[in-house]
Coordinates of C-alpha atoms and ligand atoms in Angstrom, one line a residue:
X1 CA -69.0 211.7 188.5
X2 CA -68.8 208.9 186.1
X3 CA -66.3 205.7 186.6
X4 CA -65.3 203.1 184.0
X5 CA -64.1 200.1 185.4
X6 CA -60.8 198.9 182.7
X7 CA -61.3 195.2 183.1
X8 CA -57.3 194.0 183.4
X9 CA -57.5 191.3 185.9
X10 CA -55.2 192.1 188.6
X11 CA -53.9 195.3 186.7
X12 CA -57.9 196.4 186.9
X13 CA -58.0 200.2 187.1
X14 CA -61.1 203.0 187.2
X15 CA -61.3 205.7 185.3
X16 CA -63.3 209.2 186.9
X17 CA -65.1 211.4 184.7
X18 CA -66.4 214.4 185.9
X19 CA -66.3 218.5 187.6
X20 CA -63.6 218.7 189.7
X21 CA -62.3 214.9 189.4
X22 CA -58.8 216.1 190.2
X23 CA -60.0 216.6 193.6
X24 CA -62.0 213.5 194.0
X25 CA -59.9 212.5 197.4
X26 CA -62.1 208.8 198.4
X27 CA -60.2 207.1 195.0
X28 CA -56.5 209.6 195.6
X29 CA -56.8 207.6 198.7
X30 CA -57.5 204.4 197.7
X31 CA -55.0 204.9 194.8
X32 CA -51.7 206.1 196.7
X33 CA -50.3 204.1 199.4
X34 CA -47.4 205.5 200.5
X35 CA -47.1 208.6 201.7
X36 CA -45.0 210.5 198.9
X37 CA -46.1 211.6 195.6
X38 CA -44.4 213.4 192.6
X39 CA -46.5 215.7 190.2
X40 CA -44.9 215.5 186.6
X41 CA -46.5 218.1 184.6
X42 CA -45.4 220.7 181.9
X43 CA -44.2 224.5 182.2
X44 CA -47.6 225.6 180.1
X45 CA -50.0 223.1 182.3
X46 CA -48.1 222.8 185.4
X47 CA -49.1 226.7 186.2
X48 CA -52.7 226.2 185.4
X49 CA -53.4 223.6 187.6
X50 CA -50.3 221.9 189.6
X51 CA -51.2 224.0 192.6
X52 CA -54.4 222.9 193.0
X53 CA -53.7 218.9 192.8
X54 CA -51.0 219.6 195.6
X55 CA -53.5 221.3 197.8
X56 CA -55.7 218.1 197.6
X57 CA -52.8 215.6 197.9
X58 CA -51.7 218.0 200.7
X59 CA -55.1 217.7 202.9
X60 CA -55.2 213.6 202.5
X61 CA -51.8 213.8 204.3
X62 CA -49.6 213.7 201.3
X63 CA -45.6 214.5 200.5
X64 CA -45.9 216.6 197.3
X65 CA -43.2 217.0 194.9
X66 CA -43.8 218.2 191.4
X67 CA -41.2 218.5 188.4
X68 CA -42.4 220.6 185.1
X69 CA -40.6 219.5 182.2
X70 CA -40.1 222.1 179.2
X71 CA -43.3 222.2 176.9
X72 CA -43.5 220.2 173.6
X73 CA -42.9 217.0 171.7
X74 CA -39.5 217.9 170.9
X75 CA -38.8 217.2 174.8
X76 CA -40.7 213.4 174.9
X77 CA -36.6 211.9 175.3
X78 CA -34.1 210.2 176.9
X79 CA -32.6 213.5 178.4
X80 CA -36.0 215.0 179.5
X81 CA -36.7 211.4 180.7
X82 CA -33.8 211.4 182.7
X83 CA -34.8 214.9 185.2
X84 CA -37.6 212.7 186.2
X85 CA -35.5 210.3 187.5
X86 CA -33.1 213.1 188.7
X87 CA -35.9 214.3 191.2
X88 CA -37.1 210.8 192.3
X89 CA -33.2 210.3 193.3
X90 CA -32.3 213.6 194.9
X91 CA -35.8 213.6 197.0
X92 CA -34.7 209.7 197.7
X93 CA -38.2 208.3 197.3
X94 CA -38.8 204.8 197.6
X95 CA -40.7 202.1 195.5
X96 CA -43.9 203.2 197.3
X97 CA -43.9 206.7 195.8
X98 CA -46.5 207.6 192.9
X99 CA -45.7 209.9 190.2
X100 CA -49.2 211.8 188.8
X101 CA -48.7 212.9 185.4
X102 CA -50.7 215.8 185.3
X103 CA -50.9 217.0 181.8
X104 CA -52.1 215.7 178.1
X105 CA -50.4 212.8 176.3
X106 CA -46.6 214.0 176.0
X107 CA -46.6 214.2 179.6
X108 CA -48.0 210.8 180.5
X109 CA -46.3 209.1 178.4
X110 CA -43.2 210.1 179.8
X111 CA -44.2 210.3 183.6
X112 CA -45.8 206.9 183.0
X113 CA -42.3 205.2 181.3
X114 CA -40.4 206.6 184.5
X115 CA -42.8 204.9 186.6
X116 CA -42.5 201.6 184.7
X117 CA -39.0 202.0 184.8
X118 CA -38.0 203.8 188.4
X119 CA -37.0 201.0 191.1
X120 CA -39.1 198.6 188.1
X121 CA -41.8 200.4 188.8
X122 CA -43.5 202.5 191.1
X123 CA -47.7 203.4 191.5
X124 CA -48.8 205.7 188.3
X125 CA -52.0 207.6 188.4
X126 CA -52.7 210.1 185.2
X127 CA -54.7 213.4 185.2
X128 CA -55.0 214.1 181.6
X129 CA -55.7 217.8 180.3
X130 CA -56.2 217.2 176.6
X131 CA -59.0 215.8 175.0
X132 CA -56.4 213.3 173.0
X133 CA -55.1 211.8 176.3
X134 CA -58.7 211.3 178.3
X135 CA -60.1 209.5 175.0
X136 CA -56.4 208.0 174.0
X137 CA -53.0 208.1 175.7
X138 CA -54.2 207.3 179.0
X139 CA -56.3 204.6 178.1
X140 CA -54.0 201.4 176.9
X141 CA -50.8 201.5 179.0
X142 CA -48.2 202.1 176.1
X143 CA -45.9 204.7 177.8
X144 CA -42.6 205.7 176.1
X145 CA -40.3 208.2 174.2
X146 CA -39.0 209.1 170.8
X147 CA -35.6 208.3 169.7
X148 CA -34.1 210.3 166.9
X149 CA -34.6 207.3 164.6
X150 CA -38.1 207.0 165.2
X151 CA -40.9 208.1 167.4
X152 CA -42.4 206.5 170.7
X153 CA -40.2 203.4 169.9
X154 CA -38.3 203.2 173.4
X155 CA -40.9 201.9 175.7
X156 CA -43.0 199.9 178.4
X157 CA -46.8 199.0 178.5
X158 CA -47.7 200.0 182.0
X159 CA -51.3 200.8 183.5
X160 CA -52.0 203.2 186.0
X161 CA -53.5 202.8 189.4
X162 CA -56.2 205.7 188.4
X163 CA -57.2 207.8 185.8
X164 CA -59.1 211.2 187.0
X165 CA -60.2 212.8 183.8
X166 CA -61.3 216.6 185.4
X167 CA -63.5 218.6 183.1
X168 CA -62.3 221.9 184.3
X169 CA -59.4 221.2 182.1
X170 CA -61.8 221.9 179.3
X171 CA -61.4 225.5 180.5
X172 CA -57.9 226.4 179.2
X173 CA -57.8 223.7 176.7
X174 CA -57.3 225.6 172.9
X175 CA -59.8 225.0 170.0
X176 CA -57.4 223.4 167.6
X177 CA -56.4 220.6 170.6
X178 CA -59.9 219.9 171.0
X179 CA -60.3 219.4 167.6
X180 CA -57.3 217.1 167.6
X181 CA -58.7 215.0 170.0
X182 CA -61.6 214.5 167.9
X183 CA -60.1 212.8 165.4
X184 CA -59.6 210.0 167.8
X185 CA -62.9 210.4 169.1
X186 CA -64.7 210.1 166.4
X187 CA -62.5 207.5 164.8
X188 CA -63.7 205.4 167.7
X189 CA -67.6 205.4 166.2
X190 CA -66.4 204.6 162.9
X191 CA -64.7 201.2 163.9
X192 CA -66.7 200.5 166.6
X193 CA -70.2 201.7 167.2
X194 CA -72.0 203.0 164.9
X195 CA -75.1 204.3 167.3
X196 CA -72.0 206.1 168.6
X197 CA -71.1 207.7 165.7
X198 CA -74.9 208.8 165.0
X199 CA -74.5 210.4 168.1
X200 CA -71.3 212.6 166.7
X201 CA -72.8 213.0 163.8
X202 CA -75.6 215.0 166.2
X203 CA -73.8 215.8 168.8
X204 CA -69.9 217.2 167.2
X205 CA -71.5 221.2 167.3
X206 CA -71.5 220.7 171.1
X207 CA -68.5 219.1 171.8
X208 CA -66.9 222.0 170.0
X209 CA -68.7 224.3 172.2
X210 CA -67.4 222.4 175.2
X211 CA -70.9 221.2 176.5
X212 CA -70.0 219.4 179.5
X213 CA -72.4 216.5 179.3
X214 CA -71.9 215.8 176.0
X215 CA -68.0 215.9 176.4
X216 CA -68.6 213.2 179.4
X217 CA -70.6 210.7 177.0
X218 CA -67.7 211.1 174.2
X219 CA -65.0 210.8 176.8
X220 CA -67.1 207.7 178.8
X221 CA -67.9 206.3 175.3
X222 CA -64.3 206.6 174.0
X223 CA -63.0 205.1 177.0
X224 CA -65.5 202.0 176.9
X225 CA -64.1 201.6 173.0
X226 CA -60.8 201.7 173.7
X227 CA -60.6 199.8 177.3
X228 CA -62.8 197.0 175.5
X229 CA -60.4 196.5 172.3
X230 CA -57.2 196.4 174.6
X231 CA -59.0 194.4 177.5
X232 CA -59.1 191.8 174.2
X233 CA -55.5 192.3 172.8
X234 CA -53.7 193.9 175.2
X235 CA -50.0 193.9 173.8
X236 CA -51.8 194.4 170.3
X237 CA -51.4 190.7 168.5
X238 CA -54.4 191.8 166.3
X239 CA -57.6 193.0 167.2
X240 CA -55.7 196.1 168.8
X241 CA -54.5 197.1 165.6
X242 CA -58.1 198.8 164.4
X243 CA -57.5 201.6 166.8
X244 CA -54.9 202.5 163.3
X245 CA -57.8 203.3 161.6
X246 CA -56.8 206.7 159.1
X247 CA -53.4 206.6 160.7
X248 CA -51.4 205.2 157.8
X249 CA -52.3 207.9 156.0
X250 CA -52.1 210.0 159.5
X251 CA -48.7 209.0 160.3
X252 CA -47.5 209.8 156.1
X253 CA -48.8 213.0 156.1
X254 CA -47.2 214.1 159.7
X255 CA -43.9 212.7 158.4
X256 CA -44.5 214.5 155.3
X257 CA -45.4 217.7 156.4
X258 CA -42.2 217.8 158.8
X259 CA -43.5 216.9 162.5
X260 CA -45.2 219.5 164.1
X261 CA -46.3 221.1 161.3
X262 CA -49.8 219.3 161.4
X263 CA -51.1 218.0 165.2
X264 CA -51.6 214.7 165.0
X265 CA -55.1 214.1 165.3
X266 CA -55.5 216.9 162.0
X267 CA -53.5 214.4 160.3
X268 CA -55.6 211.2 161.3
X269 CA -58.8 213.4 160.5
X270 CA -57.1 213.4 157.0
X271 CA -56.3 210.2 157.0
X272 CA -60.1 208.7 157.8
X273 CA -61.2 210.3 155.3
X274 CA -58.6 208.5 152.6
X275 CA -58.8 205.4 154.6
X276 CA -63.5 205.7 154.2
X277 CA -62.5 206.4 150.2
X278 CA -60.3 203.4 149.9
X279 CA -63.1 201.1 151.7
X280 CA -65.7 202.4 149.5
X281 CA -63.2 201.2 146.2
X282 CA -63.1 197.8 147.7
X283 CA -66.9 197.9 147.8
X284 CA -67.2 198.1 151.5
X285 CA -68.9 201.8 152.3
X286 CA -71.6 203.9 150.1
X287 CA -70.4 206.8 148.9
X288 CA -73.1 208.2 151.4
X289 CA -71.2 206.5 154.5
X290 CA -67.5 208.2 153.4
X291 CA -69.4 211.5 153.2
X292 CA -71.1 211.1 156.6
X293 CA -67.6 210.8 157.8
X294 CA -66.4 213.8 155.6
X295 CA -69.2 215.9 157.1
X296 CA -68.5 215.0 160.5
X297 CA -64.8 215.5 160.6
X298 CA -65.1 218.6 158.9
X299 CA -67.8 219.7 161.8
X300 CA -64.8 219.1 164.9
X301 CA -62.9 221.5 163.1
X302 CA -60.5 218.8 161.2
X303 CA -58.6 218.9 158.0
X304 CA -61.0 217.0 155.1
X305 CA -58.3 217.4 152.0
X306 CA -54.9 215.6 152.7
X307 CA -51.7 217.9 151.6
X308 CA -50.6 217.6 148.2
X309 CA -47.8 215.6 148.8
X310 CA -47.4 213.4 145.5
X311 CA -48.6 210.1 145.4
X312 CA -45.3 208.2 145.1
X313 CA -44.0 209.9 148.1
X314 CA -47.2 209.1 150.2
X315 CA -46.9 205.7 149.7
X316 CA -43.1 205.3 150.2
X317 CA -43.9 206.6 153.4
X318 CA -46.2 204.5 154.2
X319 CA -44.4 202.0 153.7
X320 CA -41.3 203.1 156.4
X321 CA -44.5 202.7 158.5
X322 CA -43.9 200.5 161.4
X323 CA -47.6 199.0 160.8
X324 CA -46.3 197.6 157.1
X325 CA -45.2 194.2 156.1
X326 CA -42.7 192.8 153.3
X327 CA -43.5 195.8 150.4
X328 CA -47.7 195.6 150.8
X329 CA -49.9 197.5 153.4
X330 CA -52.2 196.7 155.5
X331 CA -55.4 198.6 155.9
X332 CA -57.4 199.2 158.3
X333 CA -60.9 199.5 156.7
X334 CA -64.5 200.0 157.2
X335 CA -66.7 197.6 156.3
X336 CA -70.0 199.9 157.3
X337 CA -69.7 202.2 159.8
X338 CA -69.0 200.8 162.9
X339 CA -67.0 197.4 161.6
X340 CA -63.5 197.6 161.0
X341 CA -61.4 195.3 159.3
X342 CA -57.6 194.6 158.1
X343 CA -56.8 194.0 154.4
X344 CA -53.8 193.8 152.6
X345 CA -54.7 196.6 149.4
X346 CA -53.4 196.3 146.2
X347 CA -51.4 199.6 144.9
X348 CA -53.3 200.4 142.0
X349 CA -56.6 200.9 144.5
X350 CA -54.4 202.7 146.6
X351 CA -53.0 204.7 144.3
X352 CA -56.5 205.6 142.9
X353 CA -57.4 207.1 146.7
X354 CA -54.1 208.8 146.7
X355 CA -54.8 211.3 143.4
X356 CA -55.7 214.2 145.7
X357 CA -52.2 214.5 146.9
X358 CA -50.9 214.7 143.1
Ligands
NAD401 N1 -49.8 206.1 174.9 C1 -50.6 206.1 174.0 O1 -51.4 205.1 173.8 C2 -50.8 207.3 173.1 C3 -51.9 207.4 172.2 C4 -52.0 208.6 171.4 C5 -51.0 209.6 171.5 N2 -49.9 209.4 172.4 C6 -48.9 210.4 172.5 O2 -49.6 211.6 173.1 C7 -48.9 212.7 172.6 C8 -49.9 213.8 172.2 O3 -50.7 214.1 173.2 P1 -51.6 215.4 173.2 O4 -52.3 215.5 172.0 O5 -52.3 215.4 174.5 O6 -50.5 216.6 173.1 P2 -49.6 217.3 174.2 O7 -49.4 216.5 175.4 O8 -48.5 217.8 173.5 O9 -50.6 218.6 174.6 C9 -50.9 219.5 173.6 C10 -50.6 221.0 174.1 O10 -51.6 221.4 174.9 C11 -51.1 221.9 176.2 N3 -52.1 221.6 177.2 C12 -52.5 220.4 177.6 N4 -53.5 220.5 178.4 C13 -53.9 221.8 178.4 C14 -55.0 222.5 179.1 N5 -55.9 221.8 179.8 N6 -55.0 223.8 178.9 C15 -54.1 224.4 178.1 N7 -53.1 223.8 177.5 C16 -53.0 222.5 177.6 C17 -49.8 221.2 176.3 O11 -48.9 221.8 177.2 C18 -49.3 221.1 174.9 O12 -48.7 222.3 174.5 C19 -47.9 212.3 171.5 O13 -46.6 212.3 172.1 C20 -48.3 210.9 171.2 O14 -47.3 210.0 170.8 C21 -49.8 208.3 173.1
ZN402 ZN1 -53.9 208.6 167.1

């Protein structure tokens, strides 16, 4: 077992890494305090592994409840939202209660909004079962749903009392999700560390083979990245704002594509790539640096050529973005692997990056 230590102040929380961390019954312990507890999990996760996580709750001397929502980003809402709070009401638990969001990050965002919002807020712990929400959602505290006017923008930044990333997970876990959750894996090397993203560069065959101690020195090393930058900007004033790297272009492409029809992280894996192409045109990476990151992304099993989607189109999207500002955008860019910066770009460069979606 590994631990990571989130550094919060008095919202200070450890993460687990390792086998069987779902069991790990010294930090459920610790974690919960009262003596009920309500599983929120999905109907395609909650079957795999609810059962087990109410066996151990059950021998610590635990109440177990557990609620599957219906399966899917279409359900992140204010009516799937509201069954949560529907269970927590008709079982009458109290403010001591913790919800466990046992699933990857559609899940704990929602189960991690009710407990920011239920009797303002009861003890949250996450078990996340995707690759995207050990290295991602579950690191941060931004919890939330969509709205049919935009997504994740009804919300609370909340941390948990305990992550317990459990590497079983890995078992059931399909290829294209892993690969997903590489996109924000490795985008974490390219604005952050750049030993790190030697390392991926070495090391990305194995992770998509499921090597178990590689995936625990991504998913420790993710963590670190992530924990540090929000640890520095918590409610994301600035520095926060790098963890956007490729997701401009990410976020245009989903949104172009019609949601759903690309995962996420295939989209961002897309979008680092146009993001490395536009530093490189503002002189800040060698063409050998953008292909590194080509070769890499293209070795988790990510999308390398963006969708043709016109160029005009692209960037009128980009700018409904929530991350633009009065008519330009802002960037996030590499300036060498491993540094990441924010610029304002002028069109005409932009443009220029955006000819492979003519
Ligand atoms: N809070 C944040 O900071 C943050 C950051 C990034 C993404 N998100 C949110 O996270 C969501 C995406 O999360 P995700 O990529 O984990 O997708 P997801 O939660 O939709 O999970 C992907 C699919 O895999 C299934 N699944 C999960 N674990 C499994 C396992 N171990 N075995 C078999 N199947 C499994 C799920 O049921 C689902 O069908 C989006 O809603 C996004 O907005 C939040
Ligand atoms: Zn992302």
């Amino acid at each position: 077992m590994k631990t990571i230590h989130v550094e919060l102040g008095d919202r200070a929380y450890p993460i687990v890494i390792g086998e069987h961390a779902m069991h790990d019954t010294a930090h459920l312990k610790r974690a919960i305090q009262g003596s009920t507890v309500l599983i929120v999990t999905n109907d395609m996760v909650g079957p795999l592994y609810a059962q087990q996580l109410v066996e151990t709750l059950k021998a610590i001397g635990k109440t177990v409840h557990v609620h599957m929502l219906p399966t899917g980003e279409q359900y992140k809402n204010l009516e799937t939202l509201n069954t949560i709070f529907d269970v927590l009401l008709q079982q009458q638990c109290d403010r001591r209660t913790t919800l466990i969001a046992l699933g990857g990050g559609v899940v704990g965002d929602m189960a991690g909004f009710a407990a920011a919002a239920y009797m303002r807020g009861v003890p949250f712990i996450q078990v996340p079962t995707t690759l995207l929400s050990q290295v991602d959602s579950s690191v941060g505290g931004k919890t939330g749903i969509n709205h049919p006017l935009g997504k994740n923008m009804i919300g609370a930044f909340y941390q948990p009392q305990l992550v317990l990333t459990d590497l079983n997970v890995f078992a059931t876990l399909p290829q294209r999700e892993l690969s997903a959750g590489m996109a924000e894996v490795i985008k974490h090397g390219a604005i952050y560390d750049a030993a790190y993203f030697e390392w991926l560069e070495a090391n990305t065959p194995k992770l998509m083979r499921k090597d178990s101690e590689s995936l625990v020195h991504a998913i420790v090393r993710s963590c670190e990245i992530k924990s540090e930058v929000v640890a520095q900007d918590e409610r994301e004033g600035g520095l926060r704002a790098i963890l956007n790297f490729g997701h401009t272009f990410g976020h245009a492409i989903e949104a172009g594509m019609g949601y759903g029809e690309w995962l996420h992280g295939e989209a961002v894996g897309a979008g680092m790539i146009l993001a490395a192409d536009l530093s490189q045109r503002l002189g800040m990476l060698t063409a050998n640096e953008v292909e590194r990151i080509r070769r890499v992304v293209q070795a988790a099993g990510l999308p390398v050529e963006p969708p043709q989607l016109g160029i005009d189109n692209m960037i009128n999207m980009m700018k409904l973005d929530k991350k633009s500002d009065a008519g330009y955008i802002k960037f996030v860019l590499l300036d060498g692997i491993g540094r990441a910066v924010i610029r304002d770009v002028p069109e005409d460069v932009l443009r220029a990056t955006l000819h492979v979606c003519a």
